[in-house]
Coordinates of C-alpha atoms and ligand atoms in Angstrom, one line a residue:
M1 CA -8.3 -0.9 9.9
T2 CA -5.1 1.1 10.3
E3 CA -5.2 3.3 13.4
F4 CA -4.0 6.9 13.3
T5 CA -3.8 9.6 16.0
F6 CA -5.4 12.8 15.1
A7 CA -3.7 15.9 16.5
D8 CA -6.8 18.0 16.3
T9 CA -8.9 15.8 18.4
V10 CA -6.5 14.9 21.3
V11 CA -7.0 16.9 24.4
P12 CA -5.0 20.1 24.0
I13 CA -1.9 20.5 26.3
G14 CA -2.9 24.1 27.0
A15 CA -0.3 26.8 27.6
T16 CA 3.3 25.7 27.7
D17 CA 6.3 27.5 29.2
D18 CA 7.4 29.0 25.9
D19 CA 3.9 30.5 25.2
T20 CA 3.8 34.2 25.4
H21 CA 0.0 34.4 25.4
E22 CA -3.3 32.8 26.4
V23 CA -4.9 30.7 23.7
F24 CA -8.6 31.5 23.4
N25 CA -11.4 32.0 20.9
T26 CA -10.3 29.0 18.8
P27 CA -13.2 26.9 17.6
P28 CA -13.2 23.2 18.3
V29 CA -12.6 20.9 15.3
L30 CA -15.9 19.9 13.7
A31 CA -16.0 16.2 14.8
G32 CA -18.2 13.8 16.8
Y33 CA -21.4 14.7 15.0
N34 CA -23.7 12.8 12.8
A35 CA -23.9 14.4 9.3
F36 CA -27.3 12.7 8.7
D37 CA -28.9 13.8 11.9
A38 CA -27.5 17.3 11.5
D39 CA -29.1 17.6 8.0
P40 CA -32.9 17.7 8.2
A41 CA -33.2 18.5 4.5
L42 CA -31.5 15.2 3.7
G43 CA -33.8 13.1 6.0
E44 CA -36.9 14.8 4.5
A45 CA -35.7 14.2 0.9
L46 CA -34.8 10.6 1.6
H47 CA -38.3 9.9 2.8
R48 CA -40.1 12.1 0.3
E49 CA -38.3 10.6 -2.7
G50 CA -39.1 7.0 -1.8
A51 CA -36.1 5.6 0.2
G52 CA -37.0 6.1 3.8
W53 CA -36.0 2.5 4.4
A54 CA -32.4 3.6 3.9
E55 CA -32.4 5.9 6.9
E56 CA -30.4 3.7 9.2
R57 CA -27.7 3.1 6.5
A58 CA -27.5 6.9 5.9
R59 CA -27.3 7.5 9.6
D60 CA -24.4 5.0 9.9
L61 CA -22.5 6.8 7.2
G62 CA -23.4 10.2 8.7
A63 CA -21.6 9.1 11.9
L64 CA -18.4 8.4 9.8
V65 CA -18.5 12.0 8.5
G66 CA -17.9 13.2 12.1
D67 CA -15.6 10.4 13.1
P68 CA -12.1 11.8 13.9
S69 CA -10.3 8.7 12.8
I70 CA -12.0 8.8 9.4
Q71 CA -11.3 12.5 9.1
T72 CA -7.6 11.7 9.8
K73 CA -7.6 9.0 7.1
A74 CA -9.1 11.5 4.6
R75 CA -6.3 14.0 5.4
L76 CA -3.5 11.4 5.3
A77 CA -4.8 9.9 2.0
N78 CA -4.6 13.3 0.4
R79 CA -1.2 14.3 1.9
N80 CA 0.5 11.0 1.0
L81 CA 0.0 10.7 -2.7
P82 CA -0.4 7.5 -4.7
E83 CA 2.8 6.5 -6.4
F84 CA 3.2 4.6 -9.7
R85 CA 5.6 1.7 -9.7
G86 CA 6.2 0.7 -13.3
Y87 CA 8.9 -2.0 -12.8
D88 CA 10.0 -4.4 -10.1
S89 CA 13.5 -4.1 -8.7
Y90 CA 15.1 -6.0 -11.5
G91 CA 13.2 -4.7 -14.6
Q92 CA 10.0 -6.7 -15.0
R93 CA 7.1 -4.4 -15.8
V94 CA 4.5 -4.6 -13.0
D95 CA 2.4 -1.4 -13.4
V96 CA 1.0 -0.9 -9.9
V97 CA -0.1 2.2 -8.0
E98 CA 0.8 2.2 -4.4
Y99 CA -1.5 4.1 -2.1
H100 CA -1.3 5.1 1.5
P101 CA -3.0 2.6 3.8
A102 CA -5.5 5.4 4.7
Y103 CA -6.8 5.3 1.1
H104 CA -7.4 1.6 1.2
D105 CA -9.2 1.9 4.6
L106 CA -11.5 4.6 3.1
M107 CA -12.2 2.4 0.0
G108 CA -13.1 -0.4 2.4
E109 CA -15.5 1.8 4.4
A110 CA -17.2 3.1 1.3
M111 CA -17.7 -0.3 -0.2
K112 CA -18.9 -1.8 3.0
A113 CA -21.5 1.0 3.2
E114 CA -22.5 0.2 -0.5
V115 CA -21.8 3.7 -1.7
H116 CA -20.9 2.0 -5.0
S117 CA -23.7 -0.5 -5.3
L118 CA -26.9 0.1 -3.4
A119 CA -28.8 1.4 -6.4
W120 CA -28.5 -2.1 -7.9
T121 CA -28.7 -4.3 -4.8
A122 CA -31.6 -2.6 -2.9
S123 CA -34.5 -5.0 -2.3
E124 CA -37.0 -2.1 -2.1
P125 CA -37.8 0.6 -4.6
G126 CA -35.8 3.8 -4.3
G127 CA -32.3 2.4 -4.8
H128 CA -31.0 5.4 -6.7
V129 CA -32.3 7.8 -4.1
A130 CA -30.8 5.7 -1.3
R131 CA -27.5 5.5 -3.1
A132 CA -27.6 9.2 -3.8
A133 CA -28.0 9.9 -0.1
L134 CA -24.9 7.7 0.6
S135 CA -22.9 9.4 -2.1
Y136 CA -23.8 12.8 -0.8
L137 CA -22.6 11.8 2.7
W138 CA -19.5 10.1 1.4
N139 CA -18.5 13.3 -0.4
Q140 CA -18.5 14.9 3.0
I141 CA -15.8 12.4 4.0
E142 CA -13.4 12.2 1.1
N143 CA -13.7 12.9 -2.6
G144 CA -10.9 10.8 -4.1
V145 CA -12.8 7.6 -3.2
G146 CA -15.9 9.1 -4.8
C147 CA -14.3 8.5 -8.2
P148 CA -14.0 4.6 -8.2
T149 CA -17.3 4.3 -6.2
G150 CA -19.1 6.5 -8.8
M151 CA -17.6 4.7 -11.7
A152 CA -18.7 1.3 -10.3
Y153 CA -22.2 2.6 -9.8
A154 CA -22.4 3.7 -13.4
A155 CA -20.8 0.7 -15.0
V156 CA -23.0 -2.1 -13.6
P157 CA -25.8 -1.9 -16.2
I158 CA -23.4 -1.9 -19.1
L159 CA -21.4 -4.9 -17.8
K160 CA -24.7 -6.7 -17.1
S161 CA -25.8 -6.3 -20.7
Q162 CA -23.5 -9.0 -22.1
A163 CA -23.3 -12.6 -20.9
E164 CA -19.5 -12.5 -21.1
T165 CA -19.2 -9.6 -18.7
R166 CA -22.2 -10.3 -16.4
P167 CA -20.0 -12.1 -13.8
W168 CA -17.8 -9.0 -13.6
A169 CA -20.9 -6.8 -12.9
E170 CA -21.8 -9.2 -10.0
K171 CA -18.2 -8.9 -8.6
M172 CA -18.5 -5.2 -8.8
L173 CA -21.4 -5.3 -6.4
G174 CA -19.2 -7.0 -3.8
T175 CA -18.9 -5.1 -0.5
T176 CA -15.5 -6.4 0.7
Y177 CA -12.9 -4.2 -0.9
D178 CA -10.0 -6.2 -2.4
P179 CA -7.1 -4.1 -3.6
R180 CA -5.0 -7.1 -4.8
L181 CA -4.0 -7.1 -8.5
V182 CA -5.1 -10.7 -9.2
P183 CA -7.6 -12.1 -11.7
I184 CA -11.3 -11.1 -11.2
E185 CA -12.4 -14.6 -10.3
D186 CA -10.0 -14.7 -7.3
K187 CA -11.3 -11.4 -5.8
T188 CA -14.1 -10.6 -3.3
A189 CA -15.0 -7.4 -5.1
I190 CA -13.6 -5.4 -8.0
T191 CA -13.5 -1.8 -9.2
V192 CA -13.5 -0.2 -12.6
A193 CA -11.8 2.7 -14.4
T194 CA -13.6 4.4 -17.3
T195 CA -11.1 5.8 -19.7
L196 CA -12.4 7.6 -22.8
T197 CA -10.4 10.9 -23.1
E198 CA -7.5 10.9 -25.6
K199 CA -4.7 13.4 -26.0
H200 CA -6.4 15.2 -28.9
G201 CA -9.7 15.7 -27.1
G202 CA -12.1 14.5 -24.5
C203 CA -15.3 16.3 -25.5
D204 CA -15.5 15.0 -29.0
L205 CA -15.3 11.2 -28.4
R206 CA -16.0 10.4 -32.1
A207 CA -12.5 11.7 -32.8
N208 CA -10.9 8.9 -30.7
S209 CA -8.1 7.1 -32.5
T210 CA -7.6 4.0 -30.4
G211 CA -8.3 1.0 -32.7
A212 CA -10.0 -2.4 -32.1
K213 CA -9.5 -5.5 -34.2
P214 CA -11.7 -8.6 -33.7
V215 CA -10.0 -11.7 -32.4
N216 CA -12.5 -14.1 -34.0
G217 CA -16.0 -12.9 -34.8
R218 CA -17.4 -9.3 -34.6
G219 CA -20.1 -7.8 -32.5
A220 CA -21.3 -7.4 -28.9
G221 CA -19.8 -9.9 -26.5
Q222 CA -16.9 -10.8 -28.8
P223 CA -13.2 -10.2 -27.8
Y224 CA -11.1 -7.6 -29.7
L225 CA -7.5 -6.4 -29.4
L226 CA -7.1 -2.7 -28.6
T227 CA -4.2 -0.5 -29.6
G228 CA -3.8 3.1 -28.8
H229 CA -3.8 5.4 -25.8
K230 CA -6.0 7.3 -23.3
W231 CA -4.8 10.6 -21.8
F232 CA -6.9 10.4 -18.7
C233 CA -7.5 7.2 -16.8
S234 CA -8.5 7.7 -13.1
A235 CA -8.4 5.0 -10.5
P236 CA -6.2 2.9 -12.9
M237 CA -6.0 0.1 -10.3
G238 CA -9.5 -0.8 -11.4
D239 CA -9.8 -4.4 -12.4
I240 CA -11.5 -3.5 -15.6
W241 CA -11.0 -0.5 -17.8
L242 CA -14.1 0.6 -19.8
T243 CA -12.9 2.3 -22.9
T244 CA -13.9 3.5 -26.4
A245 CA -12.1 2.3 -29.5
L246 CA -12.7 2.4 -33.2
T247 CA -13.9 -0.7 -35.0
E248 CA -14.3 -1.0 -38.8
N249 CA -17.9 0.2 -38.3
G250 CA -17.2 3.1 -35.9
P251 CA -16.6 3.4 -32.2
G252 CA -17.3 0.6 -29.8
L253 CA -17.3 0.5 -26.0
F254 CA -15.1 -2.2 -24.5
A255 CA -14.3 -3.7 -21.2
A256 CA -10.6 -4.6 -20.8
P257 CA -9.7 -6.7 -17.7
R258 CA -6.3 -6.5 -16.1
F259 CA -5.8 -10.3 -16.7
T260 CA -6.7 -12.2 -19.9
P261 CA -8.8 -15.4 -19.8
D262 CA -5.6 -17.5 -19.7
G263 CA -4.5 -15.7 -16.5
S264 CA -1.7 -13.6 -17.9
R265 CA -1.4 -9.8 -17.5
N266 CA -3.3 -8.0 -20.2
R267 CA -1.3 -5.7 -22.5
M268 CA -2.6 -2.4 -20.9
F269 CA 0.0 -0.2 -19.5
I270 CA 0.0 2.7 -17.0
Q271 CA 2.5 5.3 -18.3
A272 CA 2.5 7.9 -15.5
L273 CA 0.3 9.5 -12.9
K274 CA -0.9 13.1 -13.2
D275 CA 0.1 15.8 -10.7
K276 CA -3.3 17.2 -10.0
C277 CA -4.7 20.4 -8.5
G278 CA -7.1 18.4 -6.2
N279 CA -8.6 14.9 -5.9
R280 CA -5.1 13.9 -4.8
S281 CA -5.8 10.7 -3.0
N282 CA -7.2 9.3 -6.2
A283 CA -4.6 8.3 -8.8
S284 CA -5.2 9.6 -12.4
S285 CA -3.0 8.3 -15.1
H286 CA -2.4 8.1 -18.8
I287 CA -2.3 4.7 -20.3
E288 CA -1.4 2.7 -23.5
Y289 CA -3.1 -0.4 -25.0
R290 CA -0.8 -2.6 -27.0
D291 CA -3.0 -5.4 -28.4
A292 CA -4.9 -5.4 -25.1
W293 CA -7.7 -8.1 -24.9
A294 CA -11.2 -6.6 -24.4
V295 CA -14.8 -7.5 -24.8
L296 CA -17.1 -5.4 -27.0
L297 CA -20.1 -4.2 -24.9
C298 CA -22.4 -3.0 -27.7
D299 CA -22.8 -3.1 -31.5
E300 CA -19.9 -1.8 -33.5
G301 CA -20.5 1.9 -34.1
D302 CA -22.7 2.3 -31.0
G303 CA -19.8 2.9 -28.6
V304 CA -20.3 6.6 -27.9
R305 CA -24.0 6.3 -27.3
T306 CA -23.4 3.3 -25.0
A307 CA -20.7 5.1 -23.1
M308 CA -23.2 8.0 -22.6
T309 CA -25.5 5.6 -20.8
D310 CA -22.7 5.1 -18.3
V311 CA -21.8 8.7 -18.1
H312 CA -25.4 9.6 -17.5
F313 CA -25.2 7.9 -14.1
T314 CA -21.9 9.6 -13.2
R315 CA -23.4 12.9 -14.1
L316 CA -26.1 12.4 -11.5
D317 CA -23.4 11.3 -9.1
F318 CA -21.3 14.4 -9.6
A319 CA -24.4 16.6 -9.1
V320 CA -24.8 14.7 -5.8
G321 CA -21.1 14.9 -5.1
S322 CA -20.8 18.6 -5.6
T323 CA -23.8 19.1 -3.4
G324 CA -22.1 17.0 -0.7
L325 CA -19.0 19.0 -1.1
M326 CA -20.9 22.3 -0.7
R327 CA -22.7 20.8 2.3
Q328 CA -19.4 19.9 4.0
A329 CA -17.9 23.3 3.3
L330 CA -21.0 25.0 4.7
S331 CA -20.9 22.8 7.9
L332 CA -17.3 23.8 8.5
A333 CA -18.0 27.5 7.9
L334 CA -21.1 27.5 10.1
H335 CA -19.4 25.6 12.9
Y336 CA -16.5 28.0 12.8
G337 CA -18.9 31.0 12.8
R338 CA -20.8 29.6 15.8
H339 CA -17.7 29.2 17.9
R340 CA -15.6 32.2 16.8
L341 CA -16.1 35.6 18.3
A342 CA -15.4 38.9 16.6
F343 CA -16.3 42.3 18.1
Q344 CA -17.7 40.4 21.2
R345 CA -20.2 38.5 19.1
S346 CA -20.3 35.1 17.4
L347 CA -19.6 35.5 13.7
V348 CA -23.0 33.9 12.9
D349 CA -24.7 36.6 14.8
L350 CA -23.1 39.4 12.9
P351 CA -25.8 40.6 10.5
L352 CA -23.7 40.6 7.3
M353 CA -22.1 37.2 8.1
S354 CA -25.5 35.7 8.8
N355 CA -26.6 37.0 5.3
V356 CA -23.6 35.3 3.6
L357 CA -24.1 32.0 5.5
A358 CA -27.9 31.9 4.9
D359 CA -27.4 32.7 1.2
L360 CA -24.9 29.8 1.0
A361 CA -27.4 27.5 2.8
L362 CA -30.0 28.3 0.1
D363 CA -27.8 26.8 -2.6
V364 CA -27.5 23.5 -0.6
E365 CA -31.2 23.3 0.0
G366 CA -31.9 23.8 -3.7
S367 CA -29.2 21.5 -5.0
L368 CA -30.0 18.7 -2.6
A369 CA -33.7 18.8 -3.4
L370 CA -33.0 18.7 -7.1
A371 CA -30.4 15.9 -7.0
M372 CA -32.7 13.7 -4.9
R373 CA -35.7 14.4 -7.2
V374 CA -33.7 13.4 -10.2
A375 CA -32.5 10.3 -8.5
R376 CA -36.2 9.3 -7.9
A377 CA -36.8 9.8 -11.6
L378 CA -34.1 7.2 -12.3
D379 CA -35.8 4.9 -9.9
E380 CA -39.1 5.2 -11.6
A381 CA -38.0 5.5 -15.2
G382 CA -38.7 1.9 -16.0
G383 CA -42.4 2.1 -15.5
D384 CA -43.4 5.7 -16.0
E385 CA -43.0 7.8 -19.1
T386 CA -42.7 11.1 -17.4
A387 CA -40.1 9.8 -15.0
A388 CA -38.2 8.5 -18.0
K389 CA -38.2 12.0 -19.5
L390 CA -37.0 13.5 -16.2
A391 CA -34.4 10.8 -15.8
R392 CA -33.0 11.7 -19.3
I393 CA -32.8 15.5 -18.8
G394 CA -32.4 15.8 -15.0
P395 CA -28.8 14.6 -14.6
P396 CA -27.3 17.2 -17.0
I397 CA -29.4 20.0 -15.5
A398 CA -28.4 19.1 -11.9
K399 CA -24.8 18.5 -12.9
Y400 CA -24.5 21.7 -14.7
W401 CA -25.7 23.9 -11.9
S402 CA -24.3 22.1 -8.8
C403 CA -20.9 21.5 -10.2
K404 CA -20.6 25.0 -11.6
R405 CA -21.8 26.5 -8.3
A406 CA -19.4 24.5 -6.0
P407 CA -16.1 26.4 -6.7
A408 CA -17.6 29.9 -6.1
F409 CA -19.5 28.5 -3.1
I410 CA -16.4 27.0 -1.5
A411 CA -14.3 30.1 -2.1
E412 CA -16.9 31.9 0.0
T413 CA -17.1 29.3 2.8
L414 CA -13.3 29.4 2.9
E415 CA -13.3 33.1 3.4
C416 CA -16.0 32.7 6.2
M417 CA -13.2 31.0 8.2
G418 CA -10.8 33.8 7.5
G419 CA -7.1 32.8 7.3
N420 CA -7.7 29.5 8.9
G421 CA -9.9 28.5 6.0
Y422 CA -6.9 28.9 3.6
I423 CA -4.7 26.5 5.6
E424 CA -4.6 22.8 4.6
D425 CA -5.6 21.3 8.0
A426 CA -9.0 23.0 8.0
P427 CA -9.8 21.0 5.6
M428 CA -11.4 23.7 3.6
A429 CA -8.4 24.1 1.3
R430 CA -8.8 20.5 0.2
L431 CA -12.4 21.0 -0.7
Y432 CA -11.5 24.2 -2.6
R433 CA -9.0 22.4 -4.8
E434 CA -11.5 19.6 -5.3
A435 CA -14.4 21.8 -6.3
P436 CA -13.7 22.6 -10.0
L437 CA -13.1 19.0 -11.0
N438 CA -16.8 17.8 -11.1
G439 CA -17.4 20.6 -13.6
I440 CA -14.8 19.1 -15.9
W441 CA -15.0 15.4 -16.0
E442 CA -17.9 13.3 -17.2
G443 CA -18.9 16.1 -19.4
S444 CA -17.5 19.6 -18.9
S445 CA -20.0 22.3 -18.2
N446 CA -20.5 23.4 -21.8
M447 CA -21.0 19.9 -22.9
V448 CA -23.5 19.2 -20.2
A449 CA -25.5 22.4 -20.9
L450 CA -25.6 21.3 -24.6
D451 CA -26.8 17.9 -23.5
V452 CA -29.9 19.5 -22.0
L453 CA -30.7 20.9 -25.5
R454 CA -29.9 17.5 -27.1
A455 CA -32.3 15.8 -24.7
D456 CA -35.0 18.2 -25.8
E457 CA -34.2 17.7 -29.5
R458 CA -33.8 13.9 -29.5
D459 CA -36.3 13.0 -26.8
P460 CA -39.3 15.3 -27.2
G461 CA -41.2 15.9 -24.0
C462 CA -38.1 16.0 -21.7
L463 CA -38.1 19.8 -21.3
E464 CA -41.9 19.9 -21.0
A465 CA -41.7 17.4 -18.2
V466 CA -39.5 19.8 -16.2
F467 CA -41.8 22.8 -17.0
D468 CA -44.8 20.7 -15.8
E469 CA -43.0 20.1 -12.5
V470 CA -42.4 23.9 -12.2
N471 CA -46.0 24.7 -13.2
A472 CA -47.3 22.4 -10.5
A473 CA -45.8 24.7 -8.0
R474 CA -46.5 28.1 -9.6
S475 CA -50.1 28.6 -8.3
G476 CA -50.1 31.8 -6.2
N477 CA -46.5 32.5 -7.1
A478 CA -46.5 35.2 -9.8
A479 CA -42.7 35.4 -9.9
L480 CA -42.3 31.7 -10.6
G481 CA -45.0 31.7 -13.2
A482 CA -43.6 34.7 -15.1
A483 CA -40.1 33.3 -15.0
C484 CA -41.3 29.9 -16.2
D485 CA -43.2 31.4 -19.2
A486 CA -40.2 33.6 -20.2
L487 CA -37.8 30.6 -20.0
K488 CA -40.1 28.5 -22.2
D489 CA -40.0 31.2 -24.8
A490 CA -36.2 31.4 -24.6
F491 CA -35.8 27.7 -25.1
A492 CA -38.2 27.8 -28.1
D493 CA -35.9 30.3 -29.9
K494 CA -33.8 27.6 -31.6
G495 CA -31.6 30.1 -33.4
K496 CA -30.2 31.5 -30.2
R497 CA -30.4 28.8 -27.7
E498 CA -27.0 27.1 -28.2
F499 CA -25.3 30.5 -27.6
L500 CA -27.4 31.1 -24.5
S501 CA -27.5 27.5 -23.2
R502 CA -25.5 28.1 -20.0
L503 CA -27.9 30.9 -19.0
L504 CA -30.9 28.8 -19.9
V505 CA -29.9 25.7 -18.0
E506 CA -28.9 27.8 -15.0
K507 CA -32.4 29.3 -15.0
L508 CA -34.0 26.0 -15.5
A509 CA -32.1 24.5 -12.6
H510 CA -33.2 27.4 -10.4
L511 CA -36.8 27.1 -11.4
W512 CA -36.9 23.4 -10.7
Q513 CA -35.2 23.9 -7.4
A514 CA -37.6 26.7 -6.5
A515 CA -40.6 24.5 -7.3
L516 CA -39.3 21.7 -5.1
L517 CA -38.6 24.1 -2.2
I518 CA -42.1 25.7 -2.5
Q519 CA -43.6 22.2 -2.2
N520 CA -41.3 20.8 0.4
A521 CA -39.3 23.3 2.4
P522 CA -40.4 25.8 5.1
T523 CA -42.1 28.8 3.5
A524 CA -39.5 31.3 4.6
I525 CA -36.8 29.3 2.9
A526 CA -38.7 28.9 -0.4
D527 CA -39.6 32.6 -0.4
A528 CA -35.9 33.6 0.2
F529 CA -34.8 31.3 -2.6
I530 CA -37.3 32.8 -5.1
T531 CA -36.5 36.4 -4.1
T532 CA -32.7 35.9 -4.6
R533 CA -32.6 33.3 -7.4
I534 CA -35.7 33.9 -9.5
V535 CA -36.7 37.5 -9.0
A536 CA -33.3 39.0 -8.6
G537 CA -31.4 36.5 -10.7
H538 CA -28.6 35.4 -8.4
G539 CA -25.1 36.6 -9.3
P540 CA -21.8 35.0 -8.4
L541 CA -21.5 36.5 -5.0
F542 CA -23.2 35.7 -1.7
G543 CA -24.9 37.8 1.0
R544 CA -27.8 38.9 -1.2
L545 CA -30.8 38.2 1.0
D546 CA -32.8 41.5 1.3
D547 CA -34.4 40.6 4.6
S548 CA -33.4 38.3 7.5
R549 CA -36.7 36.4 7.9
A550 CA -35.3 33.0 6.7
V551 CA -31.9 33.3 8.3
S552 CA -32.3 31.5 11.6
E553 CA -34.3 28.6 10.1
L554 CA -31.8 28.3 7.3
L555 CA -28.8 28.2 9.6
Q556 CA -30.5 25.8 12.0
R557 CA -31.3 23.4 9.2
A558 CA -27.8 23.8 7.7
L559 CA -26.1 22.2 10.7
A560 CA -28.6 20.9 13.3
T561 CA -26.1 19.9 15.9
Ligands
FAD1 C1 -8.4 15.0 -12.6 C2 -9.0 14.5 -13.9 C3 -9.3 13.1 -14.0 C4 -9.9 12.7 -15.2 N1 -10.2 11.3 -15.3 C5 -10.7 10.9 -16.4 C6 -11.0 9.5 -16.6 O1 -10.8 8.7 -15.7 N2 -11.4 9.1 -17.8 C7 -11.6 9.9 -18.8 O2 -12.1 9.5 -19.9 N3 -11.4 11.2 -18.7 C8 -11.0 11.7 -17.5 N4 -10.7 13.0 -17.4 C9 -10.8 13.9 -18.6 C10 -12.1 14.7 -18.7 O3 -13.2 13.9 -18.8 C11 -11.9 15.7 -19.9 O4 -10.8 16.6 -19.5 C12 -13.1 16.4 -20.2 O5 -14.0 15.5 -20.8 C13 -12.8 17.5 -21.3 O6 -12.1 17.0 -22.3 P1 -10.7 17.8 -22.7 O7 -9.9 18.0 -21.5 O8 -10.1 17.1 -23.8 O9 -11.2 19.2 -23.2 P2 -11.5 19.7 -24.7 O10 -12.3 18.6 -25.4 O11 -10.2 20.2 -25.3 O12 -12.5 20.9 -24.4 C14 -11.9 22.1 -23.9 C15 -13.1 23.1 -23.5 O13 -13.9 23.3 -24.7 C16 -15.2 23.2 -24.4 N5 -16.0 22.7 -25.5 C17 -15.7 21.6 -26.3 N6 -16.6 21.4 -27.2 C18 -17.5 22.4 -27.1 C19 -18.7 22.9 -27.8 N7 -19.2 22.1 -28.8 N8 -19.3 24.0 -27.4 C20 -18.8 24.7 -26.4 N9 -17.7 24.4 -25.7 C21 -17.1 23.3 -26.0 C22 -15.3 22.2 -23.2 O14 -16.4 22.4 -22.4 C23 -14.0 22.5 -22.4 O15 -14.3 23.5 -21.5 C24 -10.2 13.6 -16.3 C25 -9.9 14.9 -16.1 C26 -9.3 15.4 -14.9 C27 -9.0 16.8 -14.8

């Protein structure tokens, strides 16, 4: 691994000759802690949802969250942006993205920890839950790497579905990161990019114009040649690009490797990298296919539906990712508040600030409980009809709310740190710029809210399965019961529900979170959640607890260091 020094963690020099003042009341950098041990809600959820066996793995990754050298790499990977090199020195097209060594080191750590693969390699039940815990922790380290690891997680089942691409799926489960641009068979492990969005639109994939012509025969497993473009292709150094393209019989989903079977470079070209608001360590590009060789992964015409089976996993991963992002932001704000004095008291002890921080902590409790519950549904979907229903509808519900919540949440945690929060080093500013992205990709918020309705329409029983979970917790809780009945009626009004779908899905997420907290969290926390989110209907701002009973327990659980 590349070694870096970290200015924030070396012993401070103290006052120097040119200082005019004493330096005091500056919080220490949040480092040297274990983000798994500091997060009782995570440990509880891991065991409750069936993956207690993964505790040591999660603890190992939790140690990396607090490791100063890893924190330095995350900073450097986001300050030293990937660069596209289209040609070699004398004009041969090469199409490589050059990353800072810190990015490669982080990729190596993530793959070694099986952030990308554990759901599929676990020898015990609970692989999705265990993998969700790792992804939640990884998202507290660095989010750019979360893109290729999440795409690999999602792509494995689709690549396994065809004999021709099954060996690629096996290579994707490898744990020794191999950044070389060489044929798949020469690599220890590979990564994947998923590129669907075209210039004229990303939400309506059926409007794609990239075309596919069969090389020999037609159908799943057969090679085709692709011609066209994609306007967004993140992590383009992926060894395979998963992509939609139009066949004679409608869209197909294809896997295009960077090298063709004869060992030559495939005719797939990176055009340029995007200059992004956040997620800066991860390259995102636009690309062109010019008769690029690719394998069809489904029947002709079935491409969008098949792509959605991939996107379904990444939707859960972004719900998990945004929860991790919020968790990291809360840890930074809380740590700062514990160590910073104002008006002779720690910030956390000031009544109003304690209300803000506790209110923030409620969102993390709720989002984490829901994401882990949904992950268990994925684990159990194969053998249990109710779990299959929850596995269908759960990812869009969890993604909608957690990804939508994260930007407002992080704006608040940033302000909890005053001016220091707004400065890049914190690293709150990085989290702030990252936060909106999970609401956009893999289904923007509107599309994901509409997907909840689609699940109800096309897979009857999905919505009822969620209401059954809520009902199981309503006994003795009149507010939960009344809200549940009202929401059922609102969903039943088919004339209005598309127009209202954001509101309905937000309420559904809150009800499900409340039910999980009633059953599993300390009573004071569940009560505070219901008062603020179900009875009062939580607005966009924080600091809305109307009494302080839950505060100390919430803040203790939020960062148990
Ligand atoms: C940093 C970054 C990286 C990305 N990486 C990738 C990648 O690797 N691969 C990839 O394929 N894509 C990628 N994307 C693209 C992303 O998935 C799309 O931006 C997203 O799917 C939305 O598509 P669009 O931008 O074309 O928006 P549009 O389709 O133009 O939609 C614009 C808005 O209209 C809303 N809308 C659309 N239809 C409806 C409707 N029926 N009802 C209500 N509202 C509607 C949408 O919610 C959205 O808010 C990336 C995007 C970003 C920002």
